[in-house]
Amino acid sequence: MKRISALAAAAAVLATVPASEALAGKRYAATITRTTYGIPHIEARDWRGVGYGVAYAYAEDNLCLLAEEFATVAGERSRFWGPEAKAVLGFEEVDNLSSDVFFRAVLDLPALREGAKALPPRVQDLLAGYVAGYNRFLRDAGADGIPAECRGKPWVRAITADDMLRLNEKQMLLASSLNLAAAIANAAPPGSLAPKVAIALPDARELGIGSNGWAFGSEATANGRGMVIGNPHFPWKGPARFWQMHVKGPGGYEVMGVGLAGTPMPTLGFNKDVAWTHTVTEARHFTLYQLALDPADPTRYMVDGKSEAMTPQTVTVPMPEGEAPVTRTLYSTRWGPVFVVPARGITWSAQSAFALKDANRGNQRGIETWLRIGEARNVGEVEAAVSETLGIPWVNTIAADRYGDALHADVTAVPNVSAEKAKACATPIAGLFAEFAILLDGSKASCDWDAAPGTPVPGLMPARDQAATTVRSWLTNSNDSYWISNPAIPHPQLSPILGRYATARSLRTRSNFIETAALLAGGKIDHARAQAHAFANKSLAADMTLDEIKVLCLTTQNLVAAAERGCVALTQWDRRFETSSRGAALFRAFWFKAARLPGLWQVPFDPADPVNTPRALAIDGAKGEKLLAALAEAVVELDKAAIPLDAPWGKVQHVMAGNEAIPIHGGPGTLGILNMQESVPTPNGLTPRHGTSYIQIVGFDDQGPVADAILSYSQSTNPASPHAHDQTRAYAAKQWHRLPFSAKAIAAETIAAPRRIAE
């Protein structure tokens, strides 16, 4: 009895000792407090502790996902899942063998190790802490504590610093080289036995990925302080899922927001003075080079009349037990690795080949950039962080501060290629690549990227030549280029590598401008109006076309039965993608077909009126007949899928949580819907693949940030977790969560005793 009493007394004393004292003397130490929806609040006295706590908490929620990701970047997918199975790289699937070859060949681990030595000490500490925290969780969980989905799997293992370096490099390449992984991994000289793998030439605009972000300044908000609405559209499954966290570290660092798998601190969120979000930029972070090959040897290429040898690299990929490993040799040039996309005419012949030079290869600056953003006291310091480091890899930065300034900075790691250089170095076939990338002449050394003073790496475009705007009104981006962030203040024209200029904007961008103008016309913005704006679920495509479709339906004689049924269903639709909307599924199917028809609009695009053009659906003669044919085809498509034409949208688009179907509002961005959800067919209807993910509305009062948010797909990928679907239900019901940032708010929402970990 005395022993029990003594232990109890000791525990009581320990409980009164501050965490900083109780954990003193430990190399790694952190305290993790969980609040509503399982959001972790991680507090540490140094950067090692921050990484330690973040990794531990992330592994508690998503161990299997992260363990698989470490196997992916190590090039071990074929060994564990077979060479023909698929991996999600970036935003698309690639066969495991191509994935493994890419990571083993393109990720230059010796160079990454060398580069890591020059990283700021706090970044090195963060990464070391993350490794320790992940491994600590594995030890604490033991064999029986691993989630059922990956329990006993050989790919669930302790990690090293190399794993973090590879994972960080992968994140930097998400919107560039990674999307050409199969094209690089399967490039072989003429005469070689080329692998038979389907290779695509992806374009972010075609993939439908993207985001919306708004920054409102003092002239637009009810309280005269800045406000940010962040609505990134990211995958619902896989390593590009967001995860919420609140981190309190050394030197007053305190940031709440989200990061991706393996991110050691928030990369999107807010502190007490500044809020920020990101959207995928239209800027190109690489260039392609057309090579003139040496007639004597297709693995040599000509530069300024002299022959240069390509650099061969042979990699060996382990296969499942009992199968021989696969060995493959890839080739690289001064311009980067050779790649092929035969279906698009990008081949390796005896005369020519193509190479890719990526501005984000070896970009290890991103973590320091986001740390500086997290420390920023105003949007000027946010702009300085992205401009001085050029560490942001492929996203716009949209921010506002408590003082009422709003910023849109399309400033990233991009090649320093001017319009003049792009024109002078173009090859005869450069126009065929214009929608995807800038193609340069690899036979001229002068066609390399220009070095500019003041950049952290030679060949990057300096921030002064990119686009950054600060106002006290408002700015927004929905993945179109820098040209227009606010229709009242178009940006001057810059290099074509930063995106298209004076061209038609997407329906989602146009919807953004129209809805934002309508929002502000009704009064200055506050949290309640921002919430309604984010989840309005209007379709600009519907608003632009349904009146004409109705006329077409009423004036066409002898409608085929399918088209007639479609006309009736669309007449009864509310033109929204709410879970209760009837007819939304039909319009979605119809617009996917109709939008591709030539001569769709009567009024063409006018650069002087980009918000309202093109417009006026063309329904005369054969054009009307094709529209009705598309409607009939959509009806037949839904019939085959057993989806009633008047089915409530939430019965069609949903997420399964066990046997529970959670209805999901929102719809495709190509329909001009801001609350974007791109869904794929399932046996039960449609389920989101990517779209609205972490939605945050952040303003400021006298005490600090005021943030409402929701994570649409919830914190955990472990089906057994109570936080696997809780926020998804809240998203379905449009129930926002006021995030606990202050100590008082955290204490009020704490769902379990704080956990202190140290070693």
PDB file of N, CA and C in Angstrom, residues 207-275:
ATOM      1  N   LEU A 207      -5.856  17.177 -65.882  1.00  0.00           N
ATOM      2  CA  LEU A 207      -6.078  16.304 -64.739  1.00  0.00           C
ATOM      3  C   LEU A 207      -7.191  16.822 -63.842  1.00  0.00           C
ATOM      4  N   GLY A 208      -7.486  18.106 -63.917  1.00  0.00           N
ATOM      5  CA  GLY A 208      -8.526  18.662 -63.080  1.00  0.00           C
ATOM      6  C   GLY A 208      -8.058  19.014 -61.682  1.00  0.00           C
ATOM      7  N   ILE A 209      -6.755  18.878 -61.420  1.00  0.00           N
ATOM      8  CA  ILE A 209      -6.264  19.230 -60.089  1.00  0.00           C
ATOM      9  C   ILE A 209      -6.293  20.738 -59.917  1.00  0.00           C
ATOM     10  N   GLY A 210      -6.223  21.180 -58.707  1.00  0.00           N
ATOM     11  CA  GLY A 210      -6.185  22.611 -58.518  1.00  0.00           C
ATOM     12  C   GLY A 210      -6.685  23.026 -57.160  1.00  0.00           C
ATOM     13  N   SER A 211      -7.068  24.281 -57.038  1.00  0.00           N
ATOM     14  CA  SER A 211      -7.495  24.840 -55.764  1.00  0.00           C
ATOM     15  C   SER A 211      -8.101  26.206 -56.009  1.00  0.00           C
ATOM     16  N   ASN A 212      -8.768  26.717 -54.976  1.00  0.00           N
ATOM     17  CA  ASN A 212      -9.185  28.107 -54.948  1.00  0.00           C
ATOM     18  C   ASN A 212      -8.584  28.754 -53.712  1.00  0.00           C
ATOM     19  N   GLY A 213      -8.183  30.004 -53.850  1.00  0.00           N
ATOM     20  CA  GLY A 213      -7.696  30.738 -52.690  1.00  0.00           C
ATOM     21  C   GLY A 213      -8.084  32.195 -52.807  1.00  0.00           C
ATOM     22  N   TRP A 214      -8.496  32.782 -51.683  1.00  0.00           N
ATOM     23  CA  TRP A 214      -8.888  34.184 -51.647  1.00  0.00           C
ATOM     24  C   TRP A 214      -8.135  34.904 -50.540  1.00  0.00           C
ATOM     25  N   ALA A 215      -7.682  36.117 -50.801  1.00  0.00           N
ATOM     26  CA  ALA A 215      -7.121  36.990 -49.774  1.00  0.00           C
ATOM     27  C   ALA A 215      -7.896  38.303 -49.825  1.00  0.00           C
ATOM     28  N   PHE A 216      -8.548  38.625 -48.719  1.00  0.00           N
ATOM     29  CA  PHE A 216      -9.334  39.847 -48.628  1.00  0.00           C
ATOM     30  C   PHE A 216      -8.613  40.848 -47.727  1.00  0.00           C
ATOM     31  N   GLY A 217      -8.483  42.079 -48.210  1.00  0.00           N
ATOM     32  CA  GLY A 217      -7.849  43.118 -47.426  1.00  0.00           C
ATOM     33  C   GLY A 217      -8.862  43.961 -46.666  1.00  0.00           C
ATOM     34  N   SER A 218      -8.376  45.009 -46.034  1.00  0.00           N
ATOM     35  CA  SER A 218      -9.204  45.811 -45.133  1.00  0.00           C
ATOM     36  C   SER A 218     -10.390  46.467 -45.827  1.00  0.00           C
ATOM     37  N   GLU A 219     -10.277  46.736 -47.126  1.00  0.00           N
ATOM     38  CA  GLU A 219     -11.381  47.376 -47.836  1.00  0.00           C
ATOM     39  C   GLU A 219     -12.547  46.426 -48.074  1.00  0.00           C
ATOM     40  N   ALA A 220     -12.301  45.108 -47.916  1.00  0.00           N
ATOM     41  CA  ALA A 220     -13.330  44.120 -48.244  1.00  0.00           C
ATOM     42  C   ALA A 220     -13.922  43.418 -47.034  1.00  0.00           C
ATOM     43  N   THR A 221     -13.310  43.563 -45.862  1.00  0.00           N
ATOM     44  CA  THR A 221     -13.764  42.796 -44.704  1.00  0.00           C
ATOM     45  C   THR A 221     -14.550  43.662 -43.726  1.00  0.00           C
ATOM     46  N   ALA A 222     -15.419  43.004 -42.967  1.00  0.00           N
ATOM     47  CA  ALA A 222     -16.302  43.713 -42.047  1.00  0.00           C
ATOM     48  C   ALA A 222     -15.539  44.389 -40.918  1.00  0.00           C
ATOM     49  N   ASN A 223     -14.425  43.786 -40.466  1.00  0.00           N
ATOM     50  CA  ASN A 223     -13.692  44.365 -39.339  1.00  0.00           C
ATOM     51  C   ASN A 223     -12.419  45.101 -39.744  1.00  0.00           C
ATOM     52  N   GLY A 224     -12.175  45.215 -41.054  1.00  0.00           N
ATOM     53  CA  GLY A 224     -11.019  45.971 -41.517  1.00  0.00           C
ATOM     54  C   GLY A 224      -9.698  45.251 -41.391  1.00  0.00           C
ATOM     55  N   ARG A 225      -9.737  43.975 -41.015  1.00  0.00           N
ATOM     56  CA  ARG A 225      -8.512  43.171 -40.961  1.00  0.00           C
ATOM     57  C   ARG A 225      -8.521  42.204 -42.144  1.00  0.00           C
ATOM     58  N   GLY A 226      -7.395  41.585 -42.389  1.00  0.00           N
ATOM     59  CA  GLY A 226      -7.321  40.654 -43.500  1.00  0.00           C
ATOM     60  C   GLY A 226      -8.073  39.363 -43.230  1.00  0.00           C
ATOM     61  N   MET A 227      -8.436  38.673 -44.299  1.00  0.00           N
ATOM     62  CA  MET A 227      -9.088  37.368 -44.199  1.00  0.00           C
ATOM     63  C   MET A 227      -8.654  36.500 -45.371  1.00  0.00           C
ATOM     64  N   VAL A 228      -8.454  35.220 -45.103  1.00  0.00           N
ATOM     65  CA  VAL A 228      -8.107  34.241 -46.141  1.00  0.00           C
ATOM     66  C   VAL A 228      -9.160  33.147 -46.170  1.00  0.00           C
ATOM     67  N   ILE A 229      -9.583  32.788 -47.377  1.00  0.00           N
ATOM     68  CA  ILE A 229     -10.351  31.560 -47.578  1.00  0.00           C
ATOM     69  C   ILE A 229      -9.460  30.635 -48.392  1.00  0.00           C
ATOM     70  N   GLY A 230      -9.166  29.478 -47.842  1.00  0.00           N
ATOM     71  CA  GLY A 230      -8.359  28.490 -48.545  1.00  0.00           C
ATOM     72  C   GLY A 230      -9.191  27.273 -48.878  1.00  0.00           C
ATOM     73  N   ASN A 231      -9.137  26.863 -50.132  1.00  0.00           N
ATOM     74  CA  ASN A 231      -9.921  25.708 -50.581  1.00  0.00           C
ATOM     75  C   ASN A 231      -9.082  24.877 -51.554  1.00  0.00           C
ATOM     76  N   PRO A 232      -7.974  24.274 -51.057  1.00  0.00           N
ATOM     77  CA  PRO A 232      -7.141  23.458 -51.952  1.00  0.00           C
ATOM     78  C   PRO A 232      -7.856  22.184 -52.386  1.00  0.00           C
ATOM     79  N   HIS A 233      -7.686  21.825 -53.644  1.00  0.00           N
ATOM     80  CA  HIS A 233      -8.309  20.617 -54.203  1.00  0.00           C
ATOM     81  C   HIS A 233      -7.232  19.549 -54.350  1.00  0.00           C
ATOM     82  N   PHE A 234      -7.210  18.621 -53.429  1.00  0.00           N
ATOM     83  CA  PHE A 234      -6.164  17.602 -53.395  1.00  0.00           C
ATOM     84  C   PHE A 234      -6.793  16.218 -53.259  1.00  0.00           C
ATOM     85  N   PRO A 235      -6.010  15.177 -53.510  1.00  0.00           N
ATOM     86  CA  PRO A 235      -6.571  13.819 -53.500  1.00  0.00           C
ATOM     87  C   PRO A 235      -7.187  13.426 -52.160  1.00  0.00           C
ATOM     88  N   TRP A 236      -8.247  12.634 -52.234  1.00  0.00           N
ATOM     89  CA  TRP A 236      -8.888  12.093 -51.039  1.00  0.00           C
ATOM     90  C   TRP A 236      -8.142  10.866 -50.523  1.00  0.00           C
ATOM     91  N   LYS A 237      -7.370  10.233 -51.375  1.00  0.00           N
ATOM     92  CA  LYS A 237      -6.601   9.063 -50.958  1.00  0.00           C
ATOM     93  C   LYS A 237      -5.140   9.248 -51.359  1.00  0.00           C
ATOM     94  N   GLY A 238      -4.250   8.542 -50.658  1.00  0.00           N
ATOM     95  CA  GLY A 238      -2.843   8.556 -51.026  1.00  0.00           C
ATOM     96  C   GLY A 238      -2.039   9.590 -50.263  1.00  0.00           C
ATOM     97  N   PRO A 239      -0.748   9.683 -50.566  1.00  0.00           N
ATOM     98  CA  PRO A 239       0.185  10.502 -49.792  1.00  0.00           C
ATOM     99  C   PRO A 239      -0.004  12.001 -49.947  1.00  0.00           C
ATOM    100  N   ALA A 240      -0.800  12.445 -50.921  1.00  0.00           N
ATOM    101  CA  ALA A 240      -1.028  13.875 -51.096  1.00  0.00           C
ATOM    102  C   ALA A 240      -2.247  14.356 -50.304  1.00  0.00           C
ATOM    103  N   ARG A 241      -2.733  13.535 -49.373  1.00  0.00           N
ATOM    104  CA  ARG A 241      -3.785  13.976 -48.449  1.00  0.00           C
ATOM    105  C   ARG A 241      -3.211  14.968 -47.437  1.00  0.00           C
ATOM    106  N   PHE A 242      -4.022  15.949 -47.075  1.00  0.00           N
ATOM    107  CA  PHE A 242      -3.624  16.862 -46.019  1.00  0.00           C
ATOM    108  C   PHE A 242      -3.892  16.252 -44.642  1.00  0.00           C
ATOM    109  N   TRP A 243      -3.175  16.767 -43.642  1.00  0.00           N
ATOM    110  CA  TRP A 243      -3.320  16.338 -42.244  1.00  0.00           C
ATOM    111  C   TRP A 243      -3.169  17.563 -41.366  1.00  0.00           C
ATOM    112  N   GLN A 244      -4.110  17.766 -40.459  1.00  0.00           N
ATOM    113  CA  GLN A 244      -4.115  18.954 -39.612  1.00  0.00           C
ATOM    114  C   GLN A 244      -3.154  18.825 -38.439  1.00  0.00           C
ATOM    115  N   MET A 245      -2.566  19.959 -38.064  1.00  0.00           N
ATOM    116  CA  MET A 245      -1.687  19.999 -36.898  1.00  0.00           C
ATOM    117  C   MET A 245      -1.564  21.436 -36.400  1.00  0.00           C
ATOM    118  N   HIS A 246      -1.215  21.559 -35.144  1.00  0.00           N
ATOM    119  CA  HIS A 246      -0.922  22.844 -34.519  1.00  0.00           C
ATOM    120  C   HIS A 246       0.432  22.685 -33.851  1.00  0.00           C
ATOM    121  N   VAL A 247       1.393  23.484 -34.248  1.00  0.00           N
ATOM    122  CA  VAL A 247       2.771  23.322 -33.784  1.00  0.00           C
ATOM    123  C   VAL A 247       3.219  24.572 -33.046  1.00  0.00           C
ATOM    124  N   LYS A 248       3.752  24.355 -31.845  1.00  0.00           N
ATOM    125  CA  LYS A 248       4.337  25.427 -31.054  1.00  0.00           C
ATOM    126  C   LYS A 248       5.781  25.056 -30.784  1.00  0.00           C
ATOM    127  N   GLY A 249       6.721  25.846 -31.336  1.00  0.00           N
ATOM    128  CA  GLY A 249       8.130  25.502 -31.245  1.00  0.00           C
ATOM    129  C   GLY A 249       8.966  26.628 -30.674  1.00  0.00           C
ATOM    130  N   PRO A 250      10.256  26.588 -30.931  1.00  0.00           N
ATOM    131  CA  PRO A 250      11.167  27.583 -30.344  1.00  0.00           C
ATOM    132  C   PRO A 250      11.014  28.961 -30.971  1.00  0.00           C
ATOM    133  N   GLY A 251      11.468  29.970 -30.218  1.00  0.00           N
ATOM    134  CA  GLY A 251      11.507  31.320 -30.751  1.00  0.00           C
ATOM    135  C   GLY A 251      10.159  31.938 -31.032  1.00  0.00           C
ATOM    136  N   GLY A 252       9.110  31.444 -30.384  1.00  0.00           N
ATOM    137  CA  GLY A 252       7.784  31.993 -30.604  1.00  0.00           C
ATOM    138  C   GLY A 252       7.064  31.433 -31.806  1.00  0.00           C
ATOM    139  N   TYR A 253       7.654  30.438 -32.484  1.00  0.00           N
ATOM    140  CA  TYR A 253       6.990  29.831 -33.641  1.00  0.00           C
ATOM    141  C   TYR A 253       5.700  29.149 -33.193  1.00  0.00           C
ATOM    142  N   GLU A 254       4.578  29.532 -33.802  1.00  0.00           N
ATOM    143  CA  GLU A 254       3.304  28.884 -33.517  1.00  0.00           C
ATOM    144  C   GLU A 254       2.427  28.976 -34.750  1.00  0.00           C
ATOM    145  N   VAL A 255       2.150  27.824 -35.354  1.00  0.00           N
ATOM    146  CA  VAL A 255       1.399  27.767 -36.604  1.00  0.00           C
ATOM    147  C   VAL A 255       0.399  26.626 -36.532  1.00  0.00           C
ATOM    148  N   MET A 256      -0.802  26.870 -37.016  1.00  0.00           N
ATOM    149  CA  MET A 256      -1.819  25.828 -37.134  1.00  0.00           C
ATOM    150  C   MET A 256      -2.205  25.711 -38.597  1.00  0.00           C
ATOM    151  N   GLY A 257      -2.369  24.495 -39.078  1.00  0.00           N
ATOM    152  CA  GLY A 257      -2.735  24.294 -40.469  1.00  0.00           C
ATOM    153  C   GLY A 257      -2.593  22.848 -40.869  1.00  0.00           C
ATOM    154  N   VAL A 258      -2.074  22.612 -42.064  1.00  0.00           N
ATOM    155  CA  VAL A 258      -1.971  21.255 -42.595  1.00  0.00           C
ATOM    156  C   VAL A 258      -0.637  21.055 -43.313  1.00  0.00           C
ATOM    157  N   GLY A 259      -0.278  19.795 -43.493  1.00  0.00           N
ATOM    158  CA  GLY A 259       0.864  19.399 -44.308  1.00  0.00           C
ATOM    159  C   GLY A 259       0.539  18.085 -44.982  1.00  0.00           C
ATOM    160  N   LEU A 260       1.396  17.665 -45.901  1.00  0.00           N
ATOM    161  CA  LEU A 260       1.238  16.379 -46.570  1.00  0.00           C
ATOM    162  C   LEU A 260       1.998  15.302 -45.797  1.00  0.00           C
ATOM    163  N   ALA A 261       1.916  14.073 -46.267  1.00  0.00           N
ATOM    164  CA  ALA A 261       2.604  12.962 -45.610  1.00  0.00           C
ATOM    165  C   ALA A 261       4.097  13.245 -45.523  1.00  0.00           C
ATOM    166  N   GLY A 262       4.646  13.195 -44.317  1.00  0.00           N
ATOM    167  CA  GLY A 262       6.072  13.403 -44.130  1.00  0.00           C
ATOM    168  C   GLY A 262       6.481  14.849 -43.963  1.00  0.00           C
ATOM    169  N   THR A 263       5.534  15.778 -43.976  1.00  0.00           N
ATOM    170  CA  THR A 263       5.863  17.187 -43.781  1.00  0.00           C
ATOM    171  C   THR A 263       6.051  17.463 -42.296  1.00  0.00           C
ATOM    172  N   PRO A 264       7.193  18.005 -41.875  1.00  0.00           N
ATOM    173  CA  PRO A 264       7.471  18.133 -40.439  1.00  0.00           C
ATOM    174  C   PRO A 264       6.873  19.364 -39.770  1.00  0.00           C
ATOM    175  N   MET A 265       6.104  20.168 -40.508  1.00  0.00           N
ATOM    176  CA  MET A 265       5.437  21.339 -39.918  1.00  0.00           C
ATOM    177  C   MET A 265       4.346  21.764 -40.891  1.00  0.00           C
ATOM    178  N   PRO A 266       3.415  22.637 -40.495  1.00  0.00           N
ATOM    179  CA  PRO A 266       2.367  23.062 -41.423  1.00  0.00           C
ATOM    180  C   PRO A 266       2.941  23.824 -42.618  1.00  0.00           C
ATOM    181  N   THR A 267       2.397  23.552 -43.780  1.00  0.00           N
ATOM    182  CA  THR A 267       2.796  24.274 -44.982  1.00  0.00           C
ATOM    183  C   THR A 267       1.668  25.158 -45.517  1.00  0.00           C
ATOM    184  N   LEU A 268       0.532  25.099 -44.886  1.00  0.00           N
ATOM    185  CA  LEU A 268      -0.628  25.899 -45.280  1.00  0.00           C
ATOM    186  C   LEU A 268      -1.419  26.144 -44.002  1.00  0.00           C
ATOM    187  N   GLY A 269      -1.684  27.399 -43.648  1.00  0.00           N
ATOM    188  CA  GLY A 269      -2.388  27.631 -42.396  1.00  0.00           C
ATOM    189  C   GLY A 269      -2.288  29.062 -41.930  1.00  0.00           C
ATOM    190  N   PHE A 270      -1.987  29.259 -40.623  1.00  0.00           N
ATOM    191  CA  PHE A 270      -2.006  30.606 -40.062  1.00  0.00           C
ATOM    192  C   PHE A 270      -1.206  30.658 -38.766  1.00  0.00           C
ATOM    193  N   ASN A 271      -0.769  31.858 -38.432  1.00  0.00           N
ATOM    194  CA  ASN A 271      -0.211  32.137 -37.117  1.00  0.00           C
ATOM    195  C   ASN A 271      -1.026  33.272 -36.499  1.00  0.00           C
ATOM    196  N   LYS A 272      -0.512  33.976 -35.514  1.00  0.00           N
ATOM    197  CA  LYS A 272      -1.319  34.999 -34.849  1.00  0.00           C
ATOM    198  C   LYS A 272      -1.492  36.256 -35.690  1.00  0.00           C
ATOM    199  N   ASP A 273      -0.683  36.415 -36.734  1.00  0.00           N
ATOM    200  CA  ASP A 273      -0.708  37.641 -37.529  1.00  0.00           C
ATOM    201  C   ASP A 273      -1.049  37.445 -39.004  1.00  0.00           C
ATOM    202  N   VAL A 274      -0.783  36.260 -39.535  1.00  0.00           N
ATOM    203  CA  VAL A 274      -0.877  36.026 -40.978  1.00  0.00           C
ATOM    204  C   VAL A 274      -1.582  34.697 -41.241  1.00  0.00           C
ATOM    205  N   ALA A 275      -2.388  34.651 -42.302  1.00  0.00           N
ATOM    206  CA  ALA A 275      -2.962  33.395 -42.797  1.00  0.00           C
ATOM    207  C   ALA A 275      -2.586  33.255 -44.262  1.00  0.00           C
TER     208      ALA A 275
END
